[in-house]
Tab-separated table of C-alpha atoms in Angstrom:
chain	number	residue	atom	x	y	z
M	110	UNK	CA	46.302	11.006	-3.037
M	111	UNK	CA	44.162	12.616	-0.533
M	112	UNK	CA	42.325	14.244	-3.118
M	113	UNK	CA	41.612	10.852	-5.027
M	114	UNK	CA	40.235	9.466	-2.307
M	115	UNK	CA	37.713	11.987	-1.477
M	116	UNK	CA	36.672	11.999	-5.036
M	117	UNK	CA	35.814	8.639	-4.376
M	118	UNK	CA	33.888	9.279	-1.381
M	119	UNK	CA	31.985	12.230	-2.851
M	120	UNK	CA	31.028	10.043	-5.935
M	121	UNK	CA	28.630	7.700	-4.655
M	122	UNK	CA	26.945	10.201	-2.573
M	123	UNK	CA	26.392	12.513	-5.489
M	124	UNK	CA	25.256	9.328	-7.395
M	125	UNK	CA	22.461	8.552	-4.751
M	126	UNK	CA	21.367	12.069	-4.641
M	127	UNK	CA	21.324	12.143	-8.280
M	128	UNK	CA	19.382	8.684	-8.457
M	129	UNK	CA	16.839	9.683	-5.906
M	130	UNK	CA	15.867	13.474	-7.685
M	131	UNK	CA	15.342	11.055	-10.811
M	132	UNK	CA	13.004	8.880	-8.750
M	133	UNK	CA	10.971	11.597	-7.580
M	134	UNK	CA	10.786	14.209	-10.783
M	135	UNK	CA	10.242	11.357	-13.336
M	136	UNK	CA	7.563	9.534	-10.907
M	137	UNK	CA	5.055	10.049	-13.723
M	138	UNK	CA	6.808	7.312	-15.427
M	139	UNK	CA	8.737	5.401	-13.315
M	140	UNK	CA	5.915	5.069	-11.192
M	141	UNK	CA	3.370	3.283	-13.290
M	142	UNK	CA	6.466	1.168	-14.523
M	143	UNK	CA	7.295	0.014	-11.201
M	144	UNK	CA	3.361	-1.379	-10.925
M	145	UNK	CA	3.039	-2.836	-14.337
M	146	UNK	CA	6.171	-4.779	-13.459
M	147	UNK	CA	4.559	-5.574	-9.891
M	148	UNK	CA	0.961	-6.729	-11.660
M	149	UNK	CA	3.126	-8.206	-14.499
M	150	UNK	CA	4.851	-10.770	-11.515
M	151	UNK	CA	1.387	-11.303	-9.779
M	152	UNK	CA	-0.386	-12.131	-13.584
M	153	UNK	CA	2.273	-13.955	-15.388
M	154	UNK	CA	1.677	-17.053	-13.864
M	155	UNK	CA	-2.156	-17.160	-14.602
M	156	UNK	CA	-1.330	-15.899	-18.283
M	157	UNK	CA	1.074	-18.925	-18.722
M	158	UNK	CA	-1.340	-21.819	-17.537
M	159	UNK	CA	-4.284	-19.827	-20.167
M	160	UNK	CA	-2.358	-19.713	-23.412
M	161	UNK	CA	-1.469	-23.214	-22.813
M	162	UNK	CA	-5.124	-24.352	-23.137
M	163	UNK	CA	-5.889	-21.345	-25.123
M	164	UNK	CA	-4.575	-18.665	-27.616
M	165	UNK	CA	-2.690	-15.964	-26.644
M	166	UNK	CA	-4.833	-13.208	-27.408
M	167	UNK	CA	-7.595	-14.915	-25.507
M	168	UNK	CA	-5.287	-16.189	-22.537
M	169	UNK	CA	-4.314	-12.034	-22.227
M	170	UNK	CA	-7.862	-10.661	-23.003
M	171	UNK	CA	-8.744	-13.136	-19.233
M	172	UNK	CA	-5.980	-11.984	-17.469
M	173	UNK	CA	-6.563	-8.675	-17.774
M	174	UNK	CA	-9.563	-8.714	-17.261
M	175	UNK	CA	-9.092	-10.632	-13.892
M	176	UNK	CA	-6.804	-7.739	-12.891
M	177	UNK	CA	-9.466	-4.727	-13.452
M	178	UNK	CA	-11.720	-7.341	-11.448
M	179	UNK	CA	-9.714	-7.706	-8.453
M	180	UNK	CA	-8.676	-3.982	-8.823
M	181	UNK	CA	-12.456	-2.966	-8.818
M	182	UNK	CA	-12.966	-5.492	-5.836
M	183	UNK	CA	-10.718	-3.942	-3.349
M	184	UNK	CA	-11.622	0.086	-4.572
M	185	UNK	CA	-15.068	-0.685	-4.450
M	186	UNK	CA	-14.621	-2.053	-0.564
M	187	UNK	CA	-13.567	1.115	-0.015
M	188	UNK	CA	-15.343	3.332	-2.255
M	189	UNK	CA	-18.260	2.297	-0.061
M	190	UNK	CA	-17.344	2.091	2.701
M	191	UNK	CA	-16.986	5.792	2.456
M	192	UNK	CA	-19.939	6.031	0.950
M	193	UNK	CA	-22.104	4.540	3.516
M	194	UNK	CA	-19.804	6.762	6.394
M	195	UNK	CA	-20.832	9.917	4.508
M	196	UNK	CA	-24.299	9.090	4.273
M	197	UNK	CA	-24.369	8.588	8.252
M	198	UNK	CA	-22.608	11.397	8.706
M	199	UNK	CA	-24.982	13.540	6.066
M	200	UNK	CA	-28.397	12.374	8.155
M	201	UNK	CA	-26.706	12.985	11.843
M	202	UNK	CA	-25.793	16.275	11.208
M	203	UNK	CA	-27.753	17.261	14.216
M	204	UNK	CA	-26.120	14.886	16.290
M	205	UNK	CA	-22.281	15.946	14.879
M	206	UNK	CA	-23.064	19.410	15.759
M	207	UNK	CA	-24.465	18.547	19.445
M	208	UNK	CA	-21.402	16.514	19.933
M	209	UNK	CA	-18.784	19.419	18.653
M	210	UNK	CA	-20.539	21.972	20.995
M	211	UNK	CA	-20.366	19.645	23.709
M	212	UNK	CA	-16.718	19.047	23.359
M	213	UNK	CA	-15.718	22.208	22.996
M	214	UNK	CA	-17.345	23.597	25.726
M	215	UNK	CA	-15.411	20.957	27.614
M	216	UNK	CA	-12.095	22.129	25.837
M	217	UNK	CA	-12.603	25.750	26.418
M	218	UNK	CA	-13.713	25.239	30.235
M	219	UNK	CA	-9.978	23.303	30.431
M	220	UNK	CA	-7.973	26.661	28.842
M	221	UNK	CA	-7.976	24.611	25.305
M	222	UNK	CA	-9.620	26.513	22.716
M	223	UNK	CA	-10.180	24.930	19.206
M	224	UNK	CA	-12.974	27.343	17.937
M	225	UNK	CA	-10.584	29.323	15.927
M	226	UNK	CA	-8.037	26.219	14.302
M	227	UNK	CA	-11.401	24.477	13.729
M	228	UNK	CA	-12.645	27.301	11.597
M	229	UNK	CA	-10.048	27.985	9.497
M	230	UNK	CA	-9.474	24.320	8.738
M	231	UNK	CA	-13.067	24.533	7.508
M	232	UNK	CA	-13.445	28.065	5.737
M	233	UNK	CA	-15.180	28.091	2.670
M	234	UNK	CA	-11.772	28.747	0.723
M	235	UNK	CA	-10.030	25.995	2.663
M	236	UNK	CA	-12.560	23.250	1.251
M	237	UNK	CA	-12.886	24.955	-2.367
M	238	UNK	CA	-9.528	24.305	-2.124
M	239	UNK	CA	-9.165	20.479	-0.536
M	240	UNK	CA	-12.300	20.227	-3.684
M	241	UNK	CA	-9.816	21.139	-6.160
M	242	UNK	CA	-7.082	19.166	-5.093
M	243	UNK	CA	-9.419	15.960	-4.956
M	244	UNK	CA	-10.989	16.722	-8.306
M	245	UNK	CA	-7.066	17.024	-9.610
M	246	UNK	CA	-5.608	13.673	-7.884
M	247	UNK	CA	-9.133	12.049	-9.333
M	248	UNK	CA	-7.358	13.023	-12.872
M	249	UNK	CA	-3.726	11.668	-11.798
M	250	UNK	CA	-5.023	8.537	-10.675
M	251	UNK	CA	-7.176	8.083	-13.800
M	252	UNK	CA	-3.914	9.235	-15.710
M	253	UNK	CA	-1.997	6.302	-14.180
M	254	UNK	CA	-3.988	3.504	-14.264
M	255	UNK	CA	-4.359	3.904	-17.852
M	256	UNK	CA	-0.359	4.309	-18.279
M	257	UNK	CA	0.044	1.391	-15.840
M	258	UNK	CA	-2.790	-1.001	-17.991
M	259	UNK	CA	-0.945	-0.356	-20.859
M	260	UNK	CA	2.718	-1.219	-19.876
M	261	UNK	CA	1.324	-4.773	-18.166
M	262	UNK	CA	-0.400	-5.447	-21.416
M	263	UNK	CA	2.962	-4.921	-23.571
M	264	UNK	CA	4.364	-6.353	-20.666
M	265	UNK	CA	2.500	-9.608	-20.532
M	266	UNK	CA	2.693	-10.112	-24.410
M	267	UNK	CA	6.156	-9.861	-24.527
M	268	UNK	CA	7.113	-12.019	-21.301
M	269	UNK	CA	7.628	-15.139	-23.640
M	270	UNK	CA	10.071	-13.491	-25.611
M	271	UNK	CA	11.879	-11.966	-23.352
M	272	UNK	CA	12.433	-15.177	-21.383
M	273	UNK	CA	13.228	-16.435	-25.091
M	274	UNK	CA	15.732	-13.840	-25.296
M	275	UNK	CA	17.453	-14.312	-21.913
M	276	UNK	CA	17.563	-18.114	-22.477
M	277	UNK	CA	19.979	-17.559	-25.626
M	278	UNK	CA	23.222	-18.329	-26.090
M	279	UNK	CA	24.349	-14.577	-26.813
M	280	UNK	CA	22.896	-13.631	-23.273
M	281	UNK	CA	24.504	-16.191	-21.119
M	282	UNK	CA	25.521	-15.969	-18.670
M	283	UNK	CA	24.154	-12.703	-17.442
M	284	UNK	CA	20.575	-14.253	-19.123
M	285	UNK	CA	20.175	-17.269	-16.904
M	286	UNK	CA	20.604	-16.004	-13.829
M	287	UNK	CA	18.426	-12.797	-14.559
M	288	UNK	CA	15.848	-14.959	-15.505
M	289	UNK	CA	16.454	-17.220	-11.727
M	290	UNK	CA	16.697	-13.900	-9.672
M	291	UNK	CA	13.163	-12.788	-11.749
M	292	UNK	CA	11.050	-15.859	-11.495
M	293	UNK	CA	12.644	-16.049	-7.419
M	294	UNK	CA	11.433	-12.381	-6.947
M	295	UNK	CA	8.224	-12.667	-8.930
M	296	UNK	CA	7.481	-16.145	-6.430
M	297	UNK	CA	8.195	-13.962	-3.442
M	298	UNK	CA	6.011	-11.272	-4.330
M	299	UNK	CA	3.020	-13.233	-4.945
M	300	UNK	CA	3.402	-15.380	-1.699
M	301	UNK	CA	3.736	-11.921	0.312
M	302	UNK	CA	0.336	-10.857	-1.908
M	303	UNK	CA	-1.814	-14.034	-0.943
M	304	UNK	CA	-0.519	-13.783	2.584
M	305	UNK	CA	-1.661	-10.350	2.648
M	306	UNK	CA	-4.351	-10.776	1.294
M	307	UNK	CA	-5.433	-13.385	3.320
M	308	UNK	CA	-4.534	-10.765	6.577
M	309	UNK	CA	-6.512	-8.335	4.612
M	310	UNK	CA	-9.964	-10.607	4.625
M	311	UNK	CA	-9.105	-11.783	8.527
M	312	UNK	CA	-8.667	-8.212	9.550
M	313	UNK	CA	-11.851	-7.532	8.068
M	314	UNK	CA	-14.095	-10.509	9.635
M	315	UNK	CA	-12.747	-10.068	13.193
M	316	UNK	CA	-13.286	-5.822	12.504
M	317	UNK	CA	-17.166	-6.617	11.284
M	318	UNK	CA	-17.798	-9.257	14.809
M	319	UNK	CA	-15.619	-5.975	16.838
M	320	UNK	CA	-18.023	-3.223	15.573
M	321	UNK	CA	-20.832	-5.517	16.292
M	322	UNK	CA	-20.047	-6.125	19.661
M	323	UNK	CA	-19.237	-2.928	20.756
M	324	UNK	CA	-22.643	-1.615	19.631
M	325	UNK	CA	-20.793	0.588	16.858
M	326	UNK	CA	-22.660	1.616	13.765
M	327	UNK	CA	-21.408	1.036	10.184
M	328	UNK	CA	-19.941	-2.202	11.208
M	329	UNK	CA	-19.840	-3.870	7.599
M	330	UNK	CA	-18.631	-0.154	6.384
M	331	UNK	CA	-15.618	-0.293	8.853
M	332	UNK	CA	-14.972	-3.741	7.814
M	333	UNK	CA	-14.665	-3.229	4.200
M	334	UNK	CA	-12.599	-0.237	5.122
M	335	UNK	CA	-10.242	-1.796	7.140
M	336	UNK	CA	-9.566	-5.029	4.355
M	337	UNK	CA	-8.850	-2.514	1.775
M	338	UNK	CA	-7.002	0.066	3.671
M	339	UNK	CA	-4.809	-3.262	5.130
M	340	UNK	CA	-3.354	-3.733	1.755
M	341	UNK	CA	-0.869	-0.382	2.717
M	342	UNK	CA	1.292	-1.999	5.689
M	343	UNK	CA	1.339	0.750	8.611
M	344	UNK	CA	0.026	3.607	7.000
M	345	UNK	CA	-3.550	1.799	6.233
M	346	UNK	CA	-3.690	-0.114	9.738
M	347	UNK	CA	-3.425	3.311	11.270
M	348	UNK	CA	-6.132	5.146	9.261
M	349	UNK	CA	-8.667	2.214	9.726
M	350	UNK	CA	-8.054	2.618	13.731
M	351	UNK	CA	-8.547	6.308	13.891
M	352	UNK	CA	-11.572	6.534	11.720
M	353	UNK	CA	-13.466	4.205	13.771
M	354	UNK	CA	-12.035	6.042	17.034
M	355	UNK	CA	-13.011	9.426	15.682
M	356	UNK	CA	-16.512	7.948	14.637
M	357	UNK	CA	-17.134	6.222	17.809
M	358	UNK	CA	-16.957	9.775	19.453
M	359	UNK	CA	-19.197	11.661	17.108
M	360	UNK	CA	-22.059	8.773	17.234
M	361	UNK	CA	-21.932	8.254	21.162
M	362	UNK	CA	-20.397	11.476	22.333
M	363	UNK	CA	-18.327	9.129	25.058
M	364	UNK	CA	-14.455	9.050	25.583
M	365	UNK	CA	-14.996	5.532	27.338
M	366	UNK	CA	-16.478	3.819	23.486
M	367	UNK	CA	-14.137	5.477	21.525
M	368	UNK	CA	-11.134	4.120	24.072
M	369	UNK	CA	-12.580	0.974	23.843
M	370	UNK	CA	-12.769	1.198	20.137
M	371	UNK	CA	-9.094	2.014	20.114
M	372	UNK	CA	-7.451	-0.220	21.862
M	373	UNK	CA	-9.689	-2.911	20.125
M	374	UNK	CA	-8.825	-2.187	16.910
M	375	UNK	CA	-5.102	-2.213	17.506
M	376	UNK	CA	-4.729	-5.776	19.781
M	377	UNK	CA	-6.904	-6.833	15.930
M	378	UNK	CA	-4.005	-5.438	14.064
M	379	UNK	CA	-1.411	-6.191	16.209
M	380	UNK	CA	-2.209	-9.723	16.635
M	381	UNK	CA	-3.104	-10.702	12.942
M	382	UNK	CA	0.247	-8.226	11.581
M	383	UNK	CA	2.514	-9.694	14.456
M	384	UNK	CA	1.496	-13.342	14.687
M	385	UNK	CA	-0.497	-14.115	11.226
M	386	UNK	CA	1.303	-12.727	9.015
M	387	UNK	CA	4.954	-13.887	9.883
M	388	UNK	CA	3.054	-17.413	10.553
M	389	UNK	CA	1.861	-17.758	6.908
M	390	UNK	CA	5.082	-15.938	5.474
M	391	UNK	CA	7.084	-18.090	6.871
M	392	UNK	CA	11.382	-17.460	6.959
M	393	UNK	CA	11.742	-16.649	3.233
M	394	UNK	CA	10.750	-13.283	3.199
M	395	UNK	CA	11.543	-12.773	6.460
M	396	UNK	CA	12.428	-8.944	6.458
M	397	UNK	CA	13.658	-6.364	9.170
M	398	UNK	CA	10.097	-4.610	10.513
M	399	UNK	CA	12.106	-1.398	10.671
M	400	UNK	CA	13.699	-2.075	6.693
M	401	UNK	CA	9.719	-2.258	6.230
M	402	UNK	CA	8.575	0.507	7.781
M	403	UNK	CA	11.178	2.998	6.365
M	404	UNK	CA	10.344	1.396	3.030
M	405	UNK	CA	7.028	2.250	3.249
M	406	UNK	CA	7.623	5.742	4.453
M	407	UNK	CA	10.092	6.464	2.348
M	408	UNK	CA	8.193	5.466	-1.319
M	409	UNK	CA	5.321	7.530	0.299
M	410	UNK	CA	7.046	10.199	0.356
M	411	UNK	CA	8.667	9.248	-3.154
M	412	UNK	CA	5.363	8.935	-4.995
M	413	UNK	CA	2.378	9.455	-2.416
M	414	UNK	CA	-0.246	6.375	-1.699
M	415	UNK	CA	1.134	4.445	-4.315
M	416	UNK	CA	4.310	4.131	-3.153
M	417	UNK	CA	2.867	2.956	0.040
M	418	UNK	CA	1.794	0.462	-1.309
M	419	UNK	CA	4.203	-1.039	-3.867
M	420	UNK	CA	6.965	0.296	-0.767
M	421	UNK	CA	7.055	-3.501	0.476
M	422	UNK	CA	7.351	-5.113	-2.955
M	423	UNK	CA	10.307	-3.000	-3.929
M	424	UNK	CA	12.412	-4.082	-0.505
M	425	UNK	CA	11.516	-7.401	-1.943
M	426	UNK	CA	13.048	-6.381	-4.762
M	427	UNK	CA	15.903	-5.135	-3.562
M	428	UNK	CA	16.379	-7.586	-0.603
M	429	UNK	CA	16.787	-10.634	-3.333
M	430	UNK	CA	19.252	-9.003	-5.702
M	431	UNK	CA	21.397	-8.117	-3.150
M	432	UNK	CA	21.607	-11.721	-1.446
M	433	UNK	CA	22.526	-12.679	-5.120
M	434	UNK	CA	25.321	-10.297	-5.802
M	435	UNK	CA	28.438	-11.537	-3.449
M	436	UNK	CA	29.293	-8.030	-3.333
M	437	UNK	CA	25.621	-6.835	-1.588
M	438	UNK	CA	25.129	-9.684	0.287
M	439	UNK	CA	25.902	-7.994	3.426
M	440	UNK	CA	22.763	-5.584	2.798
M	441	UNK	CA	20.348	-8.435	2.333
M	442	UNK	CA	21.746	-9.847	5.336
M	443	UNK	CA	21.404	-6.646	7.357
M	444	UNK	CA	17.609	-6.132	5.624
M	445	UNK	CA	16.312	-9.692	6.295
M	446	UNK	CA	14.133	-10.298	9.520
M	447	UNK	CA	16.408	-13.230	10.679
M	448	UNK	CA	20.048	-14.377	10.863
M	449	UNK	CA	20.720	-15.032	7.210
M	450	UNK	CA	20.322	-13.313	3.977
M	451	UNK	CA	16.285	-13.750	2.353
């Protein structure tokens, strides 16, 4: 008896552990899966309203080409961004080095010394090897987007039947309320989308009319930054405060800016990811902030970036099956931000 029950207990553990090694050593897969069904729930809805007017083929050919165009929006933000940071930082090199000397001088004369640390993080070696690494992530990415493009495309030309498919008598009931629990997720996700990406563009504004007024340089650079970086919850509100912070120091030299800088930038996070965002969500996808934050840590460490960014999506997911299921209602209960289940 005793030993029946610990078989019992052992099973689902060995199941999770067993479920999670499959999630992280078939990532090459289930990875660009996971974000052709996310881009499949966010494009459905304008590929439905097209091949009503139009054909299908046409209505697809639009909305996929929509989707490169918002995709190339928010990388290109970035992309220069970065661009116009490295270009400031290529023609102040004078200044960078001034600046370094200065500070460690003021290290070393307080018993800190960085010389050594600082020059093996940048040895020759070291940055033939961070080179290689970029050039090789360049590849992945390329490698997934075009994995990813094509699932949404057999994805979005076969939503119709599938919905066909579910809708028949041979699939009830299990059909019906698959399709209910899909269209209610695929609503969710593109409310918490539009919401975000309406923090995204706010974060932005009040970042460019921040820079400005505190006499920092690259102000539209740091804006565009910060709206595409906002799109990763946590992870991307913290890189678009220290970069700014770090580059506050290296163009002024002064602690005082880059405080200032600081503790700007994060009372302009805080206040638009504490107050905006839960204003505009509103109570249906209310969700625990700590369910959120370990989601996004923990499909960053899954699949890297991308699962940063898809982590909030998937506790969507997960948070509206379970408060469907009478037997996992508890956990969308436990995961939702208020007193009842999403």
């Amino acid at each position: 008896m005793a030993e029946a029950s610990s078989r019992r207990a052992v099973n689902p553990v060995a199941t999770g552990i067993l479920v999670l090694a499959a999630l992280y050593f078939a990532r090459s897969i289930l990875m660009p899966l996971a974000f052709s069904l996310f881009v499949i729930a966010l494009a459905w809805p304008i590929q439905a309203a097209l091949q009503r007017r139009i054909p299908r083929l046409a209505a697809l050919l639009i909305t996929l080409l929509l989707i490169v165009l918002v995709i190339v929006v928010v990388g290109s933000a970035i992309v220069w961004g970065l661009g116009e940071l490295s270009q400031w930082l290529f023609y102040n090199t004078s200044q960078l080095q001034a600046t370094y000397a200065h500070w460690v001088d003021w290290l070393e004369n307080h018993g800190i010394a960085i010389v050594g640390p600082l020059g093996e993080l940048f040895s020759i070696s070291r940055l033939i090897g961070l080179t290689r690494s970029l050039l090789m992530r360049l590849n992945s990415i390329a490698g997934f987007a075009v994995v990813t493009f094509i699932f949404v495309m057999l994805g979005l030309l076969e939503a119709d039947e599938l919905q066909c498919r579910l809708l028949s008598t041979s699939a009830q009931p299990q059909g019906e309320t698959l399709l209910h629990i899909g269209r209610e997720i695929g609503g969710k996700i593109r409310r918490f989308m539009v919401v975000r990406s309406i923090a995204c563009v706010m974060t932005g504004l009040v970042v460019w009319v921040f820079a400005l007024a505190a006499g920092l340089e690259l102000a539209s650079a740091w804006a565009a930054i910060a709206f595409a970086l906002n799109y990763i919850p946590f992870v991307g509100p913290l890189l678009a405060t220290i970069f700014p912070t770090l580059f506050a120091i290296a163009q002024s030299g002064s602690w005082q800016l880059a405080l200032f800088v600081f503790v700007g930038l994060n009372v302009i996070q805080f206040a638009i990811g504490s107050y905006l965002e839960p204003f505009l969500t509103g109570a249906s996808l209310a969700i625990s902030p700590f369910a959120v934050m370990f989601s996004v840590f923990f499909w960053s460490f899954m699949w890297g970036v991308p699962g940063a960014f898809i982590g909030v999506p998937i506790l969507i997911v997960v948070v509206t099956w379970c408060a469907h299921q009478k037997s996992t209602r508890w956990v969308a209960t436990l995961l939702s931000g208020g007193s009842s289940s999403a």
